[in-house]
PDB file of C-alpha atoms in Angstrom:
ATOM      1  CA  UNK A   1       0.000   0.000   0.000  1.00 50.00           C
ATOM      2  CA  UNK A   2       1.391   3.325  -0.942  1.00 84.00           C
ATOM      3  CA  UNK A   3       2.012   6.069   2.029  1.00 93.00           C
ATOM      4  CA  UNK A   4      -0.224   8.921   2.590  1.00 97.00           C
ATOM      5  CA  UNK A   5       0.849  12.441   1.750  1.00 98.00           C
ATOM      6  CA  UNK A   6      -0.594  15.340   3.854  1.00 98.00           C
ATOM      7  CA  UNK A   7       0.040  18.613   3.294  1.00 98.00           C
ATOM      8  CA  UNK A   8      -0.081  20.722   6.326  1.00 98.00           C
ATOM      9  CA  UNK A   9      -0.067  24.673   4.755  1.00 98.00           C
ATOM     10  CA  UNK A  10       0.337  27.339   6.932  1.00 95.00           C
ATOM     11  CA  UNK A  11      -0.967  30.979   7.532  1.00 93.00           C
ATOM     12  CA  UNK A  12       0.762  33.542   5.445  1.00 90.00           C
ATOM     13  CA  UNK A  13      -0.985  36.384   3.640  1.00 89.00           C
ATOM     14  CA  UNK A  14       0.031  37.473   0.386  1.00 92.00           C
ATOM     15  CA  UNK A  15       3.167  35.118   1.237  1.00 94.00           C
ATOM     16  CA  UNK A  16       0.682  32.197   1.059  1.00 95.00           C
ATOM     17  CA  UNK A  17       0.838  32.380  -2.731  1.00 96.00           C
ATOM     18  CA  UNK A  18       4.284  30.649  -2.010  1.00 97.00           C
ATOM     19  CA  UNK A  19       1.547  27.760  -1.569  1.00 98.00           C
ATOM     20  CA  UNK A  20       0.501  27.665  -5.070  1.00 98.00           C
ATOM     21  CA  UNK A  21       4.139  27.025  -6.268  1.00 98.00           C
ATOM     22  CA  UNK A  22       4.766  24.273  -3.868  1.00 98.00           C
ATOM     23  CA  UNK A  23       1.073  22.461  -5.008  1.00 98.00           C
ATOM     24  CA  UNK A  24       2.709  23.389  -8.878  1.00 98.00           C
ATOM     25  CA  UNK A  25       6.231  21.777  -8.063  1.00 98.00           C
ATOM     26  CA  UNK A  26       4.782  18.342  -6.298  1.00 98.00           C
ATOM     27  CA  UNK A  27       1.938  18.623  -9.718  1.00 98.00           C
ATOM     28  CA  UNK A  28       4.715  18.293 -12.010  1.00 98.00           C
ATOM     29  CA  UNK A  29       6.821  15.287 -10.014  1.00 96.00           C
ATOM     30  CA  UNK A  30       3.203  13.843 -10.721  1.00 96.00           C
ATOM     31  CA  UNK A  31       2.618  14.124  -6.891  1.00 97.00           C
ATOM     32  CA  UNK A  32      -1.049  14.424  -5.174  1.00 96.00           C
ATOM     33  CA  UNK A  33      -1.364  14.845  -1.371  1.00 98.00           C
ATOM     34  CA  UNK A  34      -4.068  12.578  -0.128  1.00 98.00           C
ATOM     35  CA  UNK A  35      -5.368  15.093   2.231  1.00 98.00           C
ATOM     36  CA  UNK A  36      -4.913  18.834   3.163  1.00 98.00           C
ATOM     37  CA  UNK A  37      -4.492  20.924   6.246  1.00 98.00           C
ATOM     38  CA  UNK A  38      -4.647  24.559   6.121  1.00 98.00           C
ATOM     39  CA  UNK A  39      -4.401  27.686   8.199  1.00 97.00           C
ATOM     40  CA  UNK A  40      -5.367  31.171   7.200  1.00 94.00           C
ATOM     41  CA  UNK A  41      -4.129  31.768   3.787  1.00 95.00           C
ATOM     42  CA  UNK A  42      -2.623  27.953   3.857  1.00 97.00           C
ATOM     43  CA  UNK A  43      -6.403  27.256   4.577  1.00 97.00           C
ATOM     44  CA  UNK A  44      -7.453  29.225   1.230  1.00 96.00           C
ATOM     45  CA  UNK A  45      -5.057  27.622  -0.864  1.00 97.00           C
ATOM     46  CA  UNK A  46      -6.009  24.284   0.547  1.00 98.00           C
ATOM     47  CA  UNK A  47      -9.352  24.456   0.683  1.00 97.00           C
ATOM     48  CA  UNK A  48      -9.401  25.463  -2.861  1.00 96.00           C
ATOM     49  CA  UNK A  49      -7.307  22.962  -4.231  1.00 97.00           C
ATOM     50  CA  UNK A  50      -9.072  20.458  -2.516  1.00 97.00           C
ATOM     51  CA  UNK A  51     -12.499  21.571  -4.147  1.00 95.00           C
ATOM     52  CA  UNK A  52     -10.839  20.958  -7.208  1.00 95.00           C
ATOM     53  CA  UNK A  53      -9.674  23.771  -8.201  1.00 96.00           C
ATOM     54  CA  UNK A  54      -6.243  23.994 -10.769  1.00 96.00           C
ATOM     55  CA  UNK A  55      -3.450  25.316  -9.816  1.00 96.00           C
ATOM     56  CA  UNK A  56      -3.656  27.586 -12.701  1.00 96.00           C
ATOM     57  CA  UNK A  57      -7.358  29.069 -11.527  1.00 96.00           C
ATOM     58  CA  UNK A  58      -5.897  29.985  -7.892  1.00 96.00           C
ATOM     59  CA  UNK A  59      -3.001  31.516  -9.186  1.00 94.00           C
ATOM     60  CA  UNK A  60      -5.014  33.500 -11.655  1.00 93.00           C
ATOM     61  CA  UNK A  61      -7.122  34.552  -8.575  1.00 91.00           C
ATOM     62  CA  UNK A  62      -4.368  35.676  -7.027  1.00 87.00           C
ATOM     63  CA  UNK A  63      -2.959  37.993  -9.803  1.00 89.00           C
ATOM     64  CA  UNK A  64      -6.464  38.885 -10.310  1.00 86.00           C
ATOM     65  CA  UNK A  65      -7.034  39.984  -6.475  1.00 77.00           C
ATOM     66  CA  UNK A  66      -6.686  43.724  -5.170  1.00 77.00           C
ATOM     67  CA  UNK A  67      -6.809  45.003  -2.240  1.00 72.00           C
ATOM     68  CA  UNK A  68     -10.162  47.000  -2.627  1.00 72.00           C
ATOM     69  CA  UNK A  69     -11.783  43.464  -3.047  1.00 65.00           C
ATOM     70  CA  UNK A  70     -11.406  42.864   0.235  1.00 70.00           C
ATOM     71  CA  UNK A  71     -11.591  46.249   2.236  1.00 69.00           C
ATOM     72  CA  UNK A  72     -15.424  46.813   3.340  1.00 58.00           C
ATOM     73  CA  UNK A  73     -14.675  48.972   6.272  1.00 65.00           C
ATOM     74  CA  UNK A  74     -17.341  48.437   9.117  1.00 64.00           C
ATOM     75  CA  UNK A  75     -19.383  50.638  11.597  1.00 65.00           C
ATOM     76  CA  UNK A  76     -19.413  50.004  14.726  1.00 67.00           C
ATOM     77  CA  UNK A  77     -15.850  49.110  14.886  1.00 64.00           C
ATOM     78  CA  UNK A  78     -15.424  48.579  18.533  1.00 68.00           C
ATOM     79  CA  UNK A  79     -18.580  46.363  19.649  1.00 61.00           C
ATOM     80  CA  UNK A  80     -18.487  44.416  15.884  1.00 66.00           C
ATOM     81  CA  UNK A  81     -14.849  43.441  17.040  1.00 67.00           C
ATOM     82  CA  UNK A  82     -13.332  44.267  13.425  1.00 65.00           C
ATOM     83  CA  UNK A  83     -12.227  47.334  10.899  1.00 72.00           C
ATOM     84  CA  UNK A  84     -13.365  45.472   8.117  1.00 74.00           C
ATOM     85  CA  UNK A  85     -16.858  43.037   7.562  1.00 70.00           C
ATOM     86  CA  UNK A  86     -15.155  40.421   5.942  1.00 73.00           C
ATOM     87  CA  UNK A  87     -18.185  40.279   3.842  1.00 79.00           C
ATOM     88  CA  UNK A  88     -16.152  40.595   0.544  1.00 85.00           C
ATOM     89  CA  UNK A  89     -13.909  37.513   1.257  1.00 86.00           C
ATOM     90  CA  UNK A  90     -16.822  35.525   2.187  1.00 89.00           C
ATOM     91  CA  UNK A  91     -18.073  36.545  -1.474  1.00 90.00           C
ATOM     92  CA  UNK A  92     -15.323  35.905  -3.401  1.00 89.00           C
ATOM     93  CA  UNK A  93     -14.743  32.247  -1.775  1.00 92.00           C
ATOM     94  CA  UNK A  94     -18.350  30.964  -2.712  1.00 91.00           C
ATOM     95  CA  UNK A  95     -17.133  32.894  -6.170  1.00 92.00           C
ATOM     96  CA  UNK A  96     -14.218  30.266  -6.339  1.00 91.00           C
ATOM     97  CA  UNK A  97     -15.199  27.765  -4.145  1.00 92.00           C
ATOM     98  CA  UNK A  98     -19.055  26.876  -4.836  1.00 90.00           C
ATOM     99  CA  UNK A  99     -20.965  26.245  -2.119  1.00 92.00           C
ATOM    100  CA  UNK A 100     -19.195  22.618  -2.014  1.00 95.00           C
ATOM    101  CA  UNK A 101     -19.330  21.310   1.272  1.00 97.00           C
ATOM    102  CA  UNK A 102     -16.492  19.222   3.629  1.00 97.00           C
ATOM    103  CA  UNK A 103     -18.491  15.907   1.967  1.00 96.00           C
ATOM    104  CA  UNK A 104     -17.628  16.999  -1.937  1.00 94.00           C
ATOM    105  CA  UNK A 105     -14.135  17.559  -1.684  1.00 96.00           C
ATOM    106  CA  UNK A 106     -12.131  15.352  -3.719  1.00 90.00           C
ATOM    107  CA  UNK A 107      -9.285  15.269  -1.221  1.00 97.00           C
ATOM    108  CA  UNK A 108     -10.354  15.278   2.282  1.00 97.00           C
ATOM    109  CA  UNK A 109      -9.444  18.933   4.019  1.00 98.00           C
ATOM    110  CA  UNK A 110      -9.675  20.604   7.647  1.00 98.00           C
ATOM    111  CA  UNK A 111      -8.622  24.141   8.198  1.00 98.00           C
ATOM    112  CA  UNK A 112      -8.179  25.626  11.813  1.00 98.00           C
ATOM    113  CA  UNK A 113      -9.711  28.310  13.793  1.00 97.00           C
ATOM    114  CA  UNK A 114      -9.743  29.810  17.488  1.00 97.00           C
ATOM    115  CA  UNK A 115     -12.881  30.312  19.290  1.00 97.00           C
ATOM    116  CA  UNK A 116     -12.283  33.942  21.247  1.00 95.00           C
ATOM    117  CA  UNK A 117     -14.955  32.587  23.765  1.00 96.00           C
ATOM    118  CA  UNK A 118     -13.315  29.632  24.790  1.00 97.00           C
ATOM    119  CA  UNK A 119     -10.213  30.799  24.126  1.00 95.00           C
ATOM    120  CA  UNK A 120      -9.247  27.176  22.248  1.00 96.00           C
ATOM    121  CA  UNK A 121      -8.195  25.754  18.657  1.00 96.00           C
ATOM    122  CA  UNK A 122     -10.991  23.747  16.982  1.00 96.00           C
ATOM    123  CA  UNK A 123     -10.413  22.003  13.482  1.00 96.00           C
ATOM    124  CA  UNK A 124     -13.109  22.902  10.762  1.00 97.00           C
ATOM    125  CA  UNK A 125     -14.189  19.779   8.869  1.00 96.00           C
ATOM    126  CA  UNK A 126     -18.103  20.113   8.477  1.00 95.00           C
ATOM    127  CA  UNK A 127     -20.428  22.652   6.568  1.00 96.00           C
ATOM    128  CA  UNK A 128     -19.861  24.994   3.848  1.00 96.00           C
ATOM    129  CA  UNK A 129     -15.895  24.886   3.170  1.00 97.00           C
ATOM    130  CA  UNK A 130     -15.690  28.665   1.891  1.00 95.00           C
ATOM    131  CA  UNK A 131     -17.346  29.621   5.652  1.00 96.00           C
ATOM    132  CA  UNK A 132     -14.761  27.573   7.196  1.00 97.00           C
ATOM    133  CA  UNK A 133     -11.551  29.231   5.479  1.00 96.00           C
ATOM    134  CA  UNK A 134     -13.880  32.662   5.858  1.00 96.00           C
ATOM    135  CA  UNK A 135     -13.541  31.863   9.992  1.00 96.00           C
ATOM    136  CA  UNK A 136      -9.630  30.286   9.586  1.00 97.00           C
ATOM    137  CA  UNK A 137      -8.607  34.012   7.867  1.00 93.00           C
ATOM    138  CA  UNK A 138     -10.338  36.459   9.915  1.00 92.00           C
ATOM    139  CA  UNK A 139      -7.309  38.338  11.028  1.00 87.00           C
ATOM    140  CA  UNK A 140      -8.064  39.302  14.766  1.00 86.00           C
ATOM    141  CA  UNK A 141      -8.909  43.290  15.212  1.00 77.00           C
ATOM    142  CA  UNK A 142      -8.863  43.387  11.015  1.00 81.00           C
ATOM    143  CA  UNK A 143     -11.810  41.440  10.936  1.00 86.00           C
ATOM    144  CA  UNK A 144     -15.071  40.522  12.291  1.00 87.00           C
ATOM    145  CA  UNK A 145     -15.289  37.229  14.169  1.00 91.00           C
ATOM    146  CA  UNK A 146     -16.877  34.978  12.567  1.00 93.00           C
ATOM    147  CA  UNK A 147     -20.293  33.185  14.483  1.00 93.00           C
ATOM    148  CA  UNK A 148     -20.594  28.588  14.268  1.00 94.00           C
ATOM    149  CA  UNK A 149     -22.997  27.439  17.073  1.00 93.00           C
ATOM    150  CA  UNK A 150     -21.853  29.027  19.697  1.00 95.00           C
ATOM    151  CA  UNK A 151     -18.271  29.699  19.056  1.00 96.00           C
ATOM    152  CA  UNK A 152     -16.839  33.080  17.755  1.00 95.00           C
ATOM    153  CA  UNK A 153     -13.876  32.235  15.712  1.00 96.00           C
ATOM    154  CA  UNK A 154     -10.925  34.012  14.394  1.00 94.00           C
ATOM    155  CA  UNK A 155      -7.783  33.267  12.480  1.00 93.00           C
ATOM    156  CA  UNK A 156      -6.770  29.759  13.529  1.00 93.00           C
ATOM    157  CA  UNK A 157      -3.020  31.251  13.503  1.00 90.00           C
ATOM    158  CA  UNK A 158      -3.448  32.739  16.817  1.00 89.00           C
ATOM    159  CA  UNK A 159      -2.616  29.577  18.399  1.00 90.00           C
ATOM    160  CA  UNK A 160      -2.011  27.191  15.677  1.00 91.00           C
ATOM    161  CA  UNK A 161      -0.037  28.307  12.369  1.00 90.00           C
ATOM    162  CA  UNK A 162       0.772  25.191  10.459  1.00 94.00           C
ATOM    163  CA  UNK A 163      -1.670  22.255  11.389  1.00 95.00           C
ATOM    164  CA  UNK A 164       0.551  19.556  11.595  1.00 96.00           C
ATOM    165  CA  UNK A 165      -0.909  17.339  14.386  1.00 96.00           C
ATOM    166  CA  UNK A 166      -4.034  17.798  12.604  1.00 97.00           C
ATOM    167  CA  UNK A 167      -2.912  16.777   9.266  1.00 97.00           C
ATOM    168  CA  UNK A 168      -1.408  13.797  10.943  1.00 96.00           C
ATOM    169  CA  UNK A 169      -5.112  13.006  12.408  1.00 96.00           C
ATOM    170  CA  UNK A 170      -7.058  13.148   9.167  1.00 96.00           C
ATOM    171  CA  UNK A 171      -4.839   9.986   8.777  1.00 96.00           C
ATOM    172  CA  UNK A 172      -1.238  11.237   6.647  1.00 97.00           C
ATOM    173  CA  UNK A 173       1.429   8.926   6.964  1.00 97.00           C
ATOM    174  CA  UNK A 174       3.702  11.131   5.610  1.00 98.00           C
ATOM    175  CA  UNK A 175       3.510  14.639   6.609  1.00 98.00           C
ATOM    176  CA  UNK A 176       4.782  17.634   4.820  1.00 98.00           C
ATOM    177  CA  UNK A 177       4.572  21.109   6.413  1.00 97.00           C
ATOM    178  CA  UNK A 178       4.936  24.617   4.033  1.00 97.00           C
ATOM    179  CA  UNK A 179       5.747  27.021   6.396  1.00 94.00           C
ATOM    180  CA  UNK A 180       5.502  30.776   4.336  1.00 94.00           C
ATOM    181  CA  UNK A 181       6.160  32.751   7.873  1.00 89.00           C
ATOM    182  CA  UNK A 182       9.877  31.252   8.708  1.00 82.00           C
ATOM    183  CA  UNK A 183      11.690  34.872   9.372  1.00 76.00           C
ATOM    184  CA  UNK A 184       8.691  37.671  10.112  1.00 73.00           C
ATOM    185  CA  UNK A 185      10.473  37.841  13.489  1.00 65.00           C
ATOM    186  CA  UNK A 186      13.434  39.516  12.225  1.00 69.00           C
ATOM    187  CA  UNK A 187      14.393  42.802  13.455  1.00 72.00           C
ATOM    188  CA  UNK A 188      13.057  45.831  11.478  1.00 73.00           C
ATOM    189  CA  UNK A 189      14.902  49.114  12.085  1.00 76.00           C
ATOM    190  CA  UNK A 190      11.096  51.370  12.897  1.00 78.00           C
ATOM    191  CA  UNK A 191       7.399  50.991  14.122  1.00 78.00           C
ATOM    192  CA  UNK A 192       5.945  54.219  12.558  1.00 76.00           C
ATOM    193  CA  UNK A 193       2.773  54.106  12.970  1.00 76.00           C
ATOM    194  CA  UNK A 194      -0.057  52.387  15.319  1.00 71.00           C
ATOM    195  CA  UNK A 195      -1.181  50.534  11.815  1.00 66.00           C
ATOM    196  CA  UNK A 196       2.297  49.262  11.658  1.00 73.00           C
ATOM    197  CA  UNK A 197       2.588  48.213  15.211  1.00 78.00           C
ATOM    198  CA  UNK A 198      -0.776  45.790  15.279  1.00 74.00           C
ATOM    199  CA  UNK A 199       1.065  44.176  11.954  1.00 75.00           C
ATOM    200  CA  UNK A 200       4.672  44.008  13.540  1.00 80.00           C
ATOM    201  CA  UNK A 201       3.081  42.106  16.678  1.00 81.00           C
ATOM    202  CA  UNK A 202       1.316  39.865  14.171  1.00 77.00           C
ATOM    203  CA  UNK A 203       4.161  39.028  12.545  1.00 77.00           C
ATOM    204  CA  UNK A 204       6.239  38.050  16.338  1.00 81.00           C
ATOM    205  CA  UNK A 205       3.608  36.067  16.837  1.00 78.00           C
ATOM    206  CA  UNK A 206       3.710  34.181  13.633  1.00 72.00           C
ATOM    207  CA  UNK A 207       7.227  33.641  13.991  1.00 73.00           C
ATOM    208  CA  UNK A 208       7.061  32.459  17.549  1.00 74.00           C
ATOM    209  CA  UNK A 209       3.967  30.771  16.826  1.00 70.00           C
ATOM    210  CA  UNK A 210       6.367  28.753  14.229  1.00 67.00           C
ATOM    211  CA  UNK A 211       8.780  28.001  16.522  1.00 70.00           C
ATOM    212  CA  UNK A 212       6.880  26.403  18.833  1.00 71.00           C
ATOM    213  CA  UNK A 213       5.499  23.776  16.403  1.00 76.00           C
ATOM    214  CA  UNK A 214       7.919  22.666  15.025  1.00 78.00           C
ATOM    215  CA  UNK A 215       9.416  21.953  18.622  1.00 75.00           C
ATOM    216  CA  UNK A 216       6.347  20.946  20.241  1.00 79.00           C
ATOM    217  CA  UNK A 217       4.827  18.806  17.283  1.00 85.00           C
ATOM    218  CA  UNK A 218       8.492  17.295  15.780  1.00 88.00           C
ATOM    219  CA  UNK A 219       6.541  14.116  15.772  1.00 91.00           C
ATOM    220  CA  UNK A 220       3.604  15.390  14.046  1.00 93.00           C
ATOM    221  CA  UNK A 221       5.536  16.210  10.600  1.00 95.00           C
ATOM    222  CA  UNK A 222       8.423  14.208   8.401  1.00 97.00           C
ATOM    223  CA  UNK A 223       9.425  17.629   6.888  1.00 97.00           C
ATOM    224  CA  UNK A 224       9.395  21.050   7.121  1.00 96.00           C
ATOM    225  CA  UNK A 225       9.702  23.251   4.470  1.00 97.00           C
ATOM    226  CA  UNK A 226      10.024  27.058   4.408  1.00 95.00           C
ATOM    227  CA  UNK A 227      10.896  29.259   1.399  1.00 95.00           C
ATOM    228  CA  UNK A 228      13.325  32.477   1.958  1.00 90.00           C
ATOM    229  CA  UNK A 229      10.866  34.875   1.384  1.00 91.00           C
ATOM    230  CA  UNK A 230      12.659  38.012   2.603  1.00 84.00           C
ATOM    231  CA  UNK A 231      11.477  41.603   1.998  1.00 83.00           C
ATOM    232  CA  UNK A 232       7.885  40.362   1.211  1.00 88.00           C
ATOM    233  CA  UNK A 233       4.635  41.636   2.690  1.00 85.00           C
ATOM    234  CA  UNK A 234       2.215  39.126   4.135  1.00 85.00           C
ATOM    235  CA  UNK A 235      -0.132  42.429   3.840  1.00 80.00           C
ATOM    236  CA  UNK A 236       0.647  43.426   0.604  1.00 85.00           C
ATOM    237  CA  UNK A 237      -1.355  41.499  -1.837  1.00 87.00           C
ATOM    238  CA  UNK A 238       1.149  43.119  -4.387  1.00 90.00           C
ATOM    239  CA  UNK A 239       3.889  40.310  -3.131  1.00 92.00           C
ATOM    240  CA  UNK A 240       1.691  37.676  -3.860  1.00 93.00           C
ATOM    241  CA  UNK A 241       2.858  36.966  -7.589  1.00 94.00           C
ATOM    242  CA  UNK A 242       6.785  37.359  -5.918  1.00 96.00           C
ATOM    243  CA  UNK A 243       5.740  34.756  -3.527  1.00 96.00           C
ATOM    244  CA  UNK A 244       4.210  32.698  -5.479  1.00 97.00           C
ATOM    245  CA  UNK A 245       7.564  32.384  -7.655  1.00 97.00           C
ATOM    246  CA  UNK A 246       9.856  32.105  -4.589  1.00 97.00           C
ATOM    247  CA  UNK A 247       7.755  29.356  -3.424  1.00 97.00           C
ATOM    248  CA  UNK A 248       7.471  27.029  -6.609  1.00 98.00           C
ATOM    249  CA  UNK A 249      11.719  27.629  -7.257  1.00 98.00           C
ATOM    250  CA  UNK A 250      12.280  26.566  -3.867  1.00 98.00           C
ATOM    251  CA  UNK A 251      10.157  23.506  -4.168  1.00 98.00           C
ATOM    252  CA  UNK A 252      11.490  22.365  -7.289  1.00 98.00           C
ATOM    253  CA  UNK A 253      15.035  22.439  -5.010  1.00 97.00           C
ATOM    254  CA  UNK A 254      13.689  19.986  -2.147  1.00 97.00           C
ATOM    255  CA  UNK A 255      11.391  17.845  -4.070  1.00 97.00           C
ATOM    256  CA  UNK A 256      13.504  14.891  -4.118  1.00 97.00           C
ATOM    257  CA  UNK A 257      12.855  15.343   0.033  1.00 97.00           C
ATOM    258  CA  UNK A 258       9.404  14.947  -0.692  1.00 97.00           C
ATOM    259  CA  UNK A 259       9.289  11.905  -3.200  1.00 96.00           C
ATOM    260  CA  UNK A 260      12.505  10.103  -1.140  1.00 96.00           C
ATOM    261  CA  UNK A 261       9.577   9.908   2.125  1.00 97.00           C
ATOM    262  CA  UNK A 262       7.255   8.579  -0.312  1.00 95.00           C
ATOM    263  CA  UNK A 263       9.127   5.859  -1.573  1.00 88.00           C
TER     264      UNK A 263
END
């Protein structure tokens, strides 16, 4: 029986299109991952690609993408928890997506989230898949929440940036973790603005967030990947194309890693 390939792809912004490249790379060794993990923009990617869509149609999304398709600045900022609805990104994933549930994928997919009321990481793996990766990328204070049941959830990066252990529990034997966030906790020589601060704690947190996974979960994942991706933006959809290109030439360089687990 062949082995099991799970992708766990992490959060990442506009650095997430590195994602795309890596799906491209493994595509053209004439390697599918049995199932998918994703986080944040690692969820979007995922989610998509496990829908069924081509790499070709997500990268074309991406280059299509601006950043006035997803800015729909809210009232009410301070009790609606968020400066932005989120309404537009909920609208362009049933664009792309469908309304295809967790039960239609063709590879089976979980994305993560953190419930602000609870306070705890819960894995997505039932309902409408573009509301899922809608909750998994609502960037905390950028945002609103996003309601299931009785759980208000959030980007699933707060606590959990590349879903290793859960890739390794939809039942991967092999595990393969793209981690687009490796150095955002480099120093940077100024803060100058409060905008700029929020981001520059995100980004400390995504690092450290890193860190501590691949520490904590070393037995969750056979390899860990992470592109140099230096000087990009995980805010500036501009960087996605550069990311995107960055990701698939690094791939290309460590696919024998990949295939050498597999055999």
């Amino acid at each position: 029986m062949s082995k099991k390939l799970g992708l766990a792809l992490g959060a990442g912004g506009a650095r997430g299109a590195a994602h795309i490249g890596f799906l491209q790379a493994l595509e053209e060794e004439g390697i599918k991952p049995d199932v998918i993990t994703g986080c944040s923009m690692g969820a979007v990617v995922g989610g998509g690609y496990a829908a069924g869509l081509t790499v070709e149609e997500l990268l074309s999304s991406i280059r299509e993408l601006k950043a006035s398709d997803i800015i729909d600045p809210a009232a009410q900022v301070v009790t609606k928890l968020g400066l932005f609805k989120g309404n537009k990104i909920r609208k362009i994933l049933l664009q792309k997506f469908g309304d295809v549930t967790f039960d239609d994928l063709k590879i089976p997919f979980e994305c993560v989230a953190v419930d602000i009321l609870s306070g705890r990481l819960t894995a997505l793996r039932d309902g409408v898949v573009a509301d899922a990766v809608r909750a998994s990328s609502a960037i905390p204070t950028v945002f609103r929440p996003v309601q299931r049941g009785d759980m208000l959830l959030i980007d699933g990066g707060v606590l959990c940036r590349v879903p290793v252990k859960q890739c390794k529990d939809l039942g991967a034997d092999v595990v393969v973790a793209f981690d687009v966030l490796a150095n955002t906790g480099e120093s940077v020589e100024k803060v100058p603005n409060i905008v700029q601060k929020v981001l520059r704690v995100f980004d400390i947190m995504d690092y450290n967030q890193n860190e501590f996974t691949k520490c904590d979960f070393k037995d969750c994942y056979d390899l860990w990947l992470a592109p140099a991706l230096e000087g990009l933006n995980q805010y500036n959809v501009k960087d996605a194309e550069k990311a995107y290109e960055l990701g698939y030439a690094y791939s290309k360089e460590h696919i024998a890693e990949v295939k050498a687990l597999l055999d």
